[in-house]
Amino acid sequence: KAGVTQTPRYLIKTRGQQVTLSCSPISGHRSVSWYQQTPGQGLQFLFEYFSETQRNKGNFPGRFSGRQFSNSRSEMNVSTLELGDSALYLCASRLAGGTNTDTQYFGPGTRLTVL
Amino acid sequence: AQSVTQLGSHVSVSEGALVLLRCNYSSSVPPYLFWYVQYPNQGLQLLLKYTSAATLVKGINGFEAEFKKSETSFHLTKPSAHMSDAAEYFCAVIERGGSYIPTFGRGTSLIVHP
């Protein structure tokens, strides 16, 4: 079974631009979550999508948004980029069988650099 | 809100020595607990998880962790370190009965000396 894939792996943008990151979950997984990882703040939860609906949301400004398609693939968008948005963005998928003991499977991440 | 504390941002051991990475949580109700490993330029990989079965949990790559309610701890151990264990380790908690929103510790970098 293929793992979680994220594209692109590396991205360089300038302040004020917007960016879209893509995530393909493991086949059969219905939930996709996004995380931001930075040296200063560590790993922080952005949001989770399940069956094309945002199920949970972390404490991030509205510039961060996402969506999920009917095939469970997900995209994350960041508008009006700031220098502080430079981070590793991780996507994770799980079956979401109704329990909080699910195992999440992480993709390799997209390294975003904002200049 | 829940919090997770990982004591020691860096832990250094010799190859063959015991590995001990510490994790303490703060919540009145014991949460679900997870340990992940992250190698450079990769995502996180689950090592093991505690979901209220046995308090001693065995994971992959020879790692295990023991849930101690009285100490609100879930420390990760491995009897004998290998060079390939050098990586970043994260402890995470998820509230029982709440939303699936993990809270991660700040991570511990394990350095293994030959």
Short mmCIF file of C-alpha atoms in Angstrom, two decimals:
data_model
loop_
_atom_site.label_atom_id
_atom_site.label_comp_id
_atom_site.label_asym_id
_atom_site.label_seq_id
_atom_site.Cartn_x
_atom_site.Cartn_y
_atom_site.Cartn_z
CA LYS A 1 0.00 0.00 0.00
CA ALA A 2 1.36 3.40 -0.92
CA GLY A 3 1.98 5.82 1.92
CA VAL A 4 0.88 9.41 2.31
CA THR A 5 2.30 11.56 -0.43
CA GLN A 6 2.77 15.32 -0.41
CA THR A 7 3.59 17.64 -3.26
CA PRO A 8 5.65 19.61 -3.77
CA ARG A 9 8.41 18.61 -1.34
CA TYR A 10 10.07 22.01 -1.41
CA LEU A 11 8.69 25.43 -2.18
CA ILE A 12 10.09 28.95 -2.12
CA LYS A 13 7.72 31.91 -2.14
CA THR A 14 7.92 35.61 -1.37
CA ARG A 15 5.93 37.58 1.16
CA GLY A 16 2.42 38.41 0.06
CA GLN A 17 2.10 35.48 -2.33
CA GLN A 18 -0.22 32.58 -1.80
CA VAL A 19 0.58 28.87 -1.91
CA THR A 20 -1.27 25.59 -2.29
CA LEU A 21 0.04 22.32 -0.92
CA SER A 22 -1.33 18.92 -1.83
CA CYS A 23 -1.73 15.68 0.10
CA SER A 24 -2.81 12.24 -1.07
CA PRO A 25 -3.79 9.96 1.83
CA ILE A 26 -3.37 6.23 2.11
CA SER A 27 -6.02 4.44 0.10
CA GLY A 28 -9.14 3.92 2.19
CA HIS A 29 -8.29 6.61 4.72
CA ARG A 30 -11.04 9.19 5.03
CA SER A 31 -9.43 11.67 7.38
CA VAL A 32 -6.64 14.06 6.50
CA SER A 33 -4.99 16.37 9.02
CA TRP A 34 -2.47 19.13 8.48
CA TYR A 35 0.27 20.25 10.84
CA GLN A 36 2.82 23.05 10.87
CA GLN A 37 6.27 22.27 12.25
CA THR A 38 8.70 25.07 13.12
CA PRO A 39 11.75 25.19 15.40
CA GLY A 40 10.11 27.89 17.50
CA GLN A 41 6.58 26.55 17.93
CA GLY A 42 7.10 22.84 17.38
CA LEU A 43 4.34 20.75 15.89
CA GLN A 44 0.98 22.47 15.74
CA PHE A 45 -2.34 21.16 14.49
CA LEU A 46 -3.86 23.18 11.65
CA PHE A 47 -7.06 21.35 10.72
CA GLU A 48 -8.63 18.01 9.95
CA TYR A 49 -10.89 17.09 7.07
CA PHE A 50 -13.22 14.13 6.94
CA SER A 51 -15.58 13.31 4.07
CA GLU A 52 -14.92 16.70 2.47
CA THR A 53 -15.86 18.60 5.64
CA GLN A 54 -13.60 20.38 8.07
CA ARG A 55 -14.00 18.48 11.30
CA ASN A 56 -11.51 20.21 13.58
CA LYS A 57 -9.52 23.41 13.42
CA GLY A 58 -6.47 24.60 15.28
CA ASN A 59 -5.60 28.10 16.37
CA PHE A 60 -4.38 29.60 13.11
CA PRO A 61 -5.51 32.74 11.27
CA GLY A 62 -7.98 32.61 8.42
CA ARG A 63 -5.14 32.90 5.91
CA PHE A 64 -4.75 29.18 6.40
CA SER A 65 -7.47 27.16 4.73
CA GLY A 66 -7.98 23.74 3.30
CA ARG A 67 -10.31 21.48 1.49
CA GLN A 68 -10.82 17.82 0.80
CA PHE A 69 -12.04 16.21 -2.38
CA SER A 70 -14.32 13.25 -2.84
CA ASN A 71 -11.32 10.93 -3.30
CA SER A 72 -10.02 12.10 0.12
CA ARG A 73 -7.13 14.03 -1.39
CA SER A 74 -6.62 17.30 0.40
CA GLU A 75 -5.14 20.69 -0.32
CA MET A 76 -3.99 23.37 2.03
CA ASN A 77 -3.81 27.01 1.04
CA VAL A 78 -1.98 29.87 2.69
CA SER A 79 -2.75 33.34 1.43
CA THR A 80 -0.74 36.54 1.90
CA LEU A 81 2.36 34.70 3.02
CA GLU A 82 4.41 36.05 5.90
CA LEU A 83 8.00 35.27 6.81
CA GLY A 84 6.74 33.36 9.86
CA ASP A 85 4.90 30.92 7.64
CA SER A 86 8.21 29.32 6.72
CA ALA A 87 7.85 25.80 8.06
CA LEU A 88 7.56 22.13 7.32
CA TYR A 89 3.91 21.36 6.59
CA LEU A 90 2.96 17.80 7.37
CA CYS A 91 -0.10 15.95 6.24
CA ALA A 92 -1.37 12.83 8.00
CA SER A 93 -4.16 10.40 7.21
CA ARG A 94 -6.12 7.88 9.25
CA LEU A 95 -9.07 5.62 8.84
CA ALA A 96 -11.20 7.70 11.25
CA GLY A 97 -13.23 4.77 12.45
CA GLY A 98 -14.76 6.77 15.26
CA THR A 99 -12.09 6.28 17.90
CA ASN A 100 -9.32 8.50 19.16
CA THR A 101 -6.93 5.56 19.21
CA ASP A 102 -6.48 5.61 15.44
CA THR A 103 -2.96 5.62 14.11
CA GLN A 104 -2.08 8.58 11.96
CA TYR A 105 0.28 8.05 9.05
CA PHE A 106 2.37 11.06 8.11
CA GLY A 107 3.66 12.16 4.76
CA PRO A 108 7.23 13.42 4.29
CA GLY A 109 6.11 17.05 4.41
CA THR A 110 6.41 20.13 2.24
CA ARG A 111 9.21 22.51 3.20
CA LEU A 112 7.95 26.04 2.60
CA THR A 113 10.39 28.93 2.64
CA VAL A 114 9.03 32.47 2.52
CA LEU A 115 11.51 35.17 1.48
CA ALA B 1 -5.89 22.53 27.92
CA GLN B 2 -3.67 19.53 27.84
CA SER B 3 0.07 19.90 27.75
CA VAL B 4 2.96 17.56 27.16
CA THR B 5 6.44 18.04 28.56
CA GLN B 6 9.47 16.29 27.19
CA LEU B 7 12.39 16.75 29.54
CA GLY B 8 15.60 17.36 27.69
CA SER B 9 15.68 18.76 24.19
CA HIS B 10 18.77 16.62 23.55
CA VAL B 11 19.74 13.24 24.94
CA SER B 12 23.13 11.76 24.17
CA VAL B 13 23.97 8.07 24.63
CA SER B 14 26.65 5.67 23.53
CA GLU B 15 25.85 2.86 21.15
CA GLY B 16 24.67 -0.11 23.20
CA ALA B 17 23.58 2.01 26.17
CA LEU B 18 20.09 2.36 27.56
CA VAL B 19 17.87 4.96 25.95
CA LEU B 20 15.44 6.84 28.18
CA LEU B 21 13.31 9.66 26.79
CA ARG B 22 10.92 11.34 29.20
CA CYS B 23 7.35 12.45 28.65
CA ASN B 24 4.90 13.86 31.17
CA TYR B 25 1.36 14.94 30.49
CA SER B 26 -0.98 17.19 32.37
CA SER B 27 -4.63 16.23 32.42
CA SER B 28 -6.85 14.92 35.18
CA VAL B 29 -8.12 12.09 32.99
CA PRO B 30 -5.34 9.97 31.47
CA PRO B 31 -5.28 10.65 27.74
CA TYR B 32 -4.28 8.42 24.88
CA LEU B 33 -0.50 8.64 24.54
CA PHE B 34 1.71 8.26 21.50
CA TRP B 35 5.41 8.25 20.72
CA TYR B 36 6.59 9.19 17.24
CA VAL B 37 10.02 9.26 15.62
CA GLN B 38 11.11 11.68 12.92
CA TYR B 39 14.20 11.16 10.80
CA PRO B 40 15.72 14.09 8.91
CA ASN B 41 13.62 15.28 5.99
CA GLN B 42 10.89 12.81 6.77
CA GLY B 43 7.48 12.81 8.39
CA LEU B 44 6.61 11.26 11.73
CA GLN B 45 6.36 7.52 12.23
CA LEU B 46 4.43 5.96 15.09
CA LEU B 47 6.59 3.96 17.50
CA LEU B 48 3.88 2.93 19.93
CA LYS B 49 0.68 4.08 21.60
CA TYR B 50 -1.11 3.64 24.91
CA THR B 51 -4.85 3.18 24.67
CA SER B 52 -5.66 1.85 28.16
CA ALA B 53 -4.83 -1.79 27.70
CA ALA B 54 -1.54 -2.96 29.23
CA THR B 55 0.46 -0.18 30.87
CA LEU B 56 3.69 -1.48 29.35
CA VAL B 57 3.50 -0.94 25.64
CA LYS B 58 5.90 -2.50 23.16
CA GLY B 59 6.56 -0.76 19.89
CA ILE B 60 8.67 -1.06 16.80
CA ASN B 61 12.47 -1.10 16.62
CA GLY B 62 12.82 -2.48 20.17
CA PHE B 63 11.24 0.53 21.90
CA GLU B 64 8.77 0.30 24.74
CA ALA B 65 7.03 2.74 27.08
CA GLU B 66 5.34 2.42 30.42
CA PHE B 67 2.26 4.39 31.40
CA LYS B 68 2.39 5.48 35.04
CA LYS B 69 -0.77 7.24 36.13
CA SER B 70 0.58 8.26 39.53
CA GLU B 71 3.48 10.05 37.86
CA THR B 72 1.51 11.24 34.80
CA SER B 73 4.34 9.87 32.72
CA PHE B 74 4.88 7.83 29.60
CA HIS B 75 8.65 7.48 29.24
CA LEU B 76 10.16 5.77 26.21
CA THR B 77 12.98 3.27 26.64
CA LYS B 78 15.18 0.97 24.60
CA PRO B 79 17.67 -1.37 26.27
CA SER B 80 20.46 -0.93 23.75
CA ALA B 81 20.87 2.09 21.47
CA HIS B 82 21.80 1.66 17.85
CA MET B 83 23.32 4.29 15.60
CA SER B 84 20.18 4.15 13.48
CA ASP B 85 18.11 5.33 16.46
CA ALA B 86 19.52 8.85 16.12
CA ALA B 87 16.47 10.97 15.34
CA GLU B 88 13.90 13.35 16.84
CA TYR B 89 11.31 11.79 19.14
CA PHE B 90 7.92 13.28 19.92
CA CYS B 91 5.44 12.42 22.62
CA ALA B 92 1.80 13.27 21.88
CA VAL B 93 -1.50 13.09 23.71
CA ILE B 94 -5.09 12.95 22.57
CA GLU B 95 -7.93 13.59 24.96
CA ARG B 96 -10.25 10.69 25.62
CA GLY B 97 -13.71 11.35 24.33
CA GLY B 98 -12.69 14.60 22.71
CA SER B 99 -11.73 15.54 19.21
CA TYR B 100 -8.81 13.90 17.45
CA ILE B 101 -6.46 16.83 17.99
CA PRO B 102 -3.01 15.69 19.13
CA THR B 103 -0.93 17.88 21.39
CA PHE B 104 2.75 17.28 20.79
CA GLY B 105 5.71 17.76 23.05
CA ARG B 106 8.60 19.91 21.83
CA GLY B 107 10.61 16.85 20.90
CA THR B 108 13.84 15.25 22.08
CA SER B 109 16.77 14.82 19.76
CA LEU B 110 18.52 11.50 20.41
CA ILE B 111 22.22 11.50 19.65
CA VAL B 112 24.00 8.16 19.54
CA HIS B 113 27.79 8.07 19.83
CA PRO B 114 29.82 5.15 18.48
#
